[in-house]
Short mmCIF file of C-alpha atoms in Angstrom, two decimals:
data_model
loop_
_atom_site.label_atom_id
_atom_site.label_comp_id
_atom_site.label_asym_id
_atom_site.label_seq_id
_atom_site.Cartn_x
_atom_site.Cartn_y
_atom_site.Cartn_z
CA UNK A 1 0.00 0.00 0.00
CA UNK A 2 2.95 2.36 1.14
CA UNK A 3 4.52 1.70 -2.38
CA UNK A 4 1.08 2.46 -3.80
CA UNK A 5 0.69 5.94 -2.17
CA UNK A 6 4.50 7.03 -2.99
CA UNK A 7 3.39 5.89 -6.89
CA UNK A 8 0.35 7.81 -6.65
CA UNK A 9 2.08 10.85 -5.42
CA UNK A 10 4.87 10.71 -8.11
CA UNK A 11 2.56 10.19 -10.76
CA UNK A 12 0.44 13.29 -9.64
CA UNK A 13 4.00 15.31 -9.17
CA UNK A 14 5.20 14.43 -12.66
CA UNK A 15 1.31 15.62 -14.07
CA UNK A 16 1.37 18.86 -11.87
CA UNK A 17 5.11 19.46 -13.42
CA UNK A 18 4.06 19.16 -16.93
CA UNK A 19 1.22 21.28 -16.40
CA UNK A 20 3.63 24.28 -15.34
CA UNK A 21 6.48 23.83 -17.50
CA UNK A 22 5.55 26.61 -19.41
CA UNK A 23 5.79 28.92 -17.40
CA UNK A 24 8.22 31.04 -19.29
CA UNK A 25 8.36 32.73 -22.20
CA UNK A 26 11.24 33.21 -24.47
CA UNK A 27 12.17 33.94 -27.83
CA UNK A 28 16.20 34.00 -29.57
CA UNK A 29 17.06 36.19 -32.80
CA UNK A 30 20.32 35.38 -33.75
CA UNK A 31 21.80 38.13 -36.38
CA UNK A 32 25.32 37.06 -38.37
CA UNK A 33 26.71 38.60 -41.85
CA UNK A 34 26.57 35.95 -44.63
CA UNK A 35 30.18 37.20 -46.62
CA UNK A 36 29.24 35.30 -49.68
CA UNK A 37 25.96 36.87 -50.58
CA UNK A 38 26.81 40.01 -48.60
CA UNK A 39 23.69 39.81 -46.66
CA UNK A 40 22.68 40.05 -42.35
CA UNK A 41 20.98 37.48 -41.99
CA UNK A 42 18.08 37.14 -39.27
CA UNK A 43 16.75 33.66 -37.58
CA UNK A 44 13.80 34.38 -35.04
CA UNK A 45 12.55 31.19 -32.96
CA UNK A 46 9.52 31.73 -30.59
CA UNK A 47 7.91 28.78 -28.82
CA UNK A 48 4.97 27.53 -31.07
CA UNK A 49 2.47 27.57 -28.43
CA UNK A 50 3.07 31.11 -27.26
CA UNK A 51 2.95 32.27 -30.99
CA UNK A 52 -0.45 30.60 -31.47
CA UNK A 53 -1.65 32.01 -28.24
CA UNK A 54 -0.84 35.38 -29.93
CA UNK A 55 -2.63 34.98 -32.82
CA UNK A 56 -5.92 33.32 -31.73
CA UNK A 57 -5.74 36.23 -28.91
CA UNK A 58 -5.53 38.50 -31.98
CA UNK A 59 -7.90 37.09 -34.41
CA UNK A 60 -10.24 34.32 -32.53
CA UNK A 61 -9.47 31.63 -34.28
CA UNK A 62 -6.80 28.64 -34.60
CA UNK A 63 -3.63 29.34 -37.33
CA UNK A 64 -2.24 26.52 -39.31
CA UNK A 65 1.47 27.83 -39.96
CA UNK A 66 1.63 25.69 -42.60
CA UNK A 67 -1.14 27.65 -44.91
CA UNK A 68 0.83 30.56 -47.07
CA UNK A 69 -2.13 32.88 -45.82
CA UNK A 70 -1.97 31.90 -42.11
CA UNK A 71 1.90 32.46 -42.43
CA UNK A 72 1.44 36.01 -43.56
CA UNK A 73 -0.51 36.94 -40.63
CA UNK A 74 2.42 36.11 -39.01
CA UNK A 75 4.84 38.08 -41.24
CA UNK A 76 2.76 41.17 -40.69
CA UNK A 77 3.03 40.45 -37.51
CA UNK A 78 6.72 40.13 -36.52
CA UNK A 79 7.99 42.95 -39.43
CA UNK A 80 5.73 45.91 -37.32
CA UNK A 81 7.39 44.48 -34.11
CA UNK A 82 11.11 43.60 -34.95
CA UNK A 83 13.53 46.41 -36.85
CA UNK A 84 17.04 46.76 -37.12
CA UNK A 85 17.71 49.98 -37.18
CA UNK A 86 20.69 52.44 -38.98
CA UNK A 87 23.03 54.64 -37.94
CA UNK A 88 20.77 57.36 -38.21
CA UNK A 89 17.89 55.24 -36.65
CA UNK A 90 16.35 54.94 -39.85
CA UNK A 91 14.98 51.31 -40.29
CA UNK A 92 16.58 49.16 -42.39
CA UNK A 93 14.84 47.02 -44.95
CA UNK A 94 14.40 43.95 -43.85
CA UNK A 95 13.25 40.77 -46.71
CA UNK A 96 11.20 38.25 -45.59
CA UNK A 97 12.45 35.29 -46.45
CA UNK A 98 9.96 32.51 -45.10
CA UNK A 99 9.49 30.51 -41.80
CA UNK A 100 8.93 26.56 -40.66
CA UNK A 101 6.58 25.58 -37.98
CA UNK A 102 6.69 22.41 -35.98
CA UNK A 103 4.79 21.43 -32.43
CA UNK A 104 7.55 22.86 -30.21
CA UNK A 105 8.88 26.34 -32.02
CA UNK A 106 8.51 28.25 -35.11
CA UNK A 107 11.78 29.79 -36.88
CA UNK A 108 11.38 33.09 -39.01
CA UNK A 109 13.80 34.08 -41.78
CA UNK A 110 14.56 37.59 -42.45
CA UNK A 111 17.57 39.29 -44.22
CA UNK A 112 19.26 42.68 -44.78
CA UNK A 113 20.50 42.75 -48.50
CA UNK A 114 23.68 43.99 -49.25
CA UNK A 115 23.93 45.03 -45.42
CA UNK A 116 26.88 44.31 -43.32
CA UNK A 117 26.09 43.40 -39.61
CA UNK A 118 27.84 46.65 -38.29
CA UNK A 119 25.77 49.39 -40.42
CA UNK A 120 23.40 48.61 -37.64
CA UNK A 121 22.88 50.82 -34.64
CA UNK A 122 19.97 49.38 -32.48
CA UNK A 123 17.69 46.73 -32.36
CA UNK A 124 14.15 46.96 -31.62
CA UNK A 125 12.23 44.51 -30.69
CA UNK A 126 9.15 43.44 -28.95
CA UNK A 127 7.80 40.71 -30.63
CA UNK A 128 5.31 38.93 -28.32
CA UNK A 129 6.24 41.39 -25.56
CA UNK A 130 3.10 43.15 -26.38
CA UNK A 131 1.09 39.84 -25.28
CA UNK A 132 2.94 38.48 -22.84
CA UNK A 133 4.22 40.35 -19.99
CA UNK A 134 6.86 38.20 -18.82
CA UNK A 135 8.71 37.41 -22.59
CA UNK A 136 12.22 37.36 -22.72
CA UNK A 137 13.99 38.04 -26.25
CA UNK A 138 17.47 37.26 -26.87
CA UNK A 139 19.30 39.39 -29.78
CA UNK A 140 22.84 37.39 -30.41
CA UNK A 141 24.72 39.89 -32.84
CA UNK A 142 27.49 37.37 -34.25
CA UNK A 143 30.25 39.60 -36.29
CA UNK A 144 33.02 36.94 -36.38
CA UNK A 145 35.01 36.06 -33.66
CA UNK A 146 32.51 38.11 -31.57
CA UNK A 147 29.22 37.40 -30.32
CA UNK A 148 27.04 40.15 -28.12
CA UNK A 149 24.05 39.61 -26.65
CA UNK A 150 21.00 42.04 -26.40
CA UNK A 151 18.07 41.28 -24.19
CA UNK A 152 14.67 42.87 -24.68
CA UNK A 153 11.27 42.96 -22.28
CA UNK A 154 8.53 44.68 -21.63
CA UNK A 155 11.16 47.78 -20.28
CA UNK A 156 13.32 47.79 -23.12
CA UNK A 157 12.21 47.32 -26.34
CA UNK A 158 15.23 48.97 -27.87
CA UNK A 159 18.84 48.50 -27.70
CA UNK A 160 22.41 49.88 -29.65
CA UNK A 161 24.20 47.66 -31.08
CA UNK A 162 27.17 49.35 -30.03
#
């Protein structure tokens, strides 16, 4: 019976732990300069479930991420929440270049044509920060040898690069 009970109470741990494992939320942009094309290139990844959250909270209904049309509610989406900004703090033009979508995350593609990493001078980003309070989103800036790392929240949106 004793073995029973201590069963019982793992079973109802290991339920009560998958239940709150989501408890944050987090997203990781990793920006790096391609030398052969001569493009930045961006890679977003957001948890899947937070980003359908998002849009059913936007739009009351469920998203398939695989549907072209579904996907471009997304695009619309991250590109009036995410710039990279110049020197002079004029956005840069950012090209869409497509996105996957699987149970656990989805991964936008962006790039900056003809755009070296360090023509950049700040970041802003709150994509998902404007639905969730407590998101987290990492910016790595990879220019070589060196890698910096930019966090945004809900108090800072935007960021130098430098």
């Amino acid at each position: 019976m004793r073995s029973l009970r201590a069963f019982c109470a793992a079973l109802l741990l290991l339920c009560s732990a998958m239940a709150s494992a989501h408890r944050f939320h987090a997203g990781i942009t990793d920006l790096s300069f391609n030398a052969r094309s001569g493009n930045t290139e961006i890679v977003h990844t957001y948890m899947a479930h937070d980003v359908e959250a998002l849009l059913a909270n936007l739009y009351g209904r469920q998203f398939d991420l695989t549907d072209e049309e579904d996907q471009d509610v997304l695009r619309k989406y991250v590109e009036g929440r995410f710039q990279v900004l110049g020197q002079d703090k004029a956005p840069l033009l950012l090209r869409w270049v497509g996105m996957t979508a699987d149970p656990e995350k989805v991964t936008v593609f962006q790039e900056i044509e003809q755009t070296p990493l360090w023509k950049a001078g700040a970041i802003h980003n709150k994509v998902l920060i404007d639905f969730l309070p407590d998101q987290v989103n990492t910016v790595n800036l990879n220019e070589g040898n060196a890698v910096r790392t930019l966090t945004f929240d809900r108090n800072n949106q935007e960021q130098p690069t430098r």
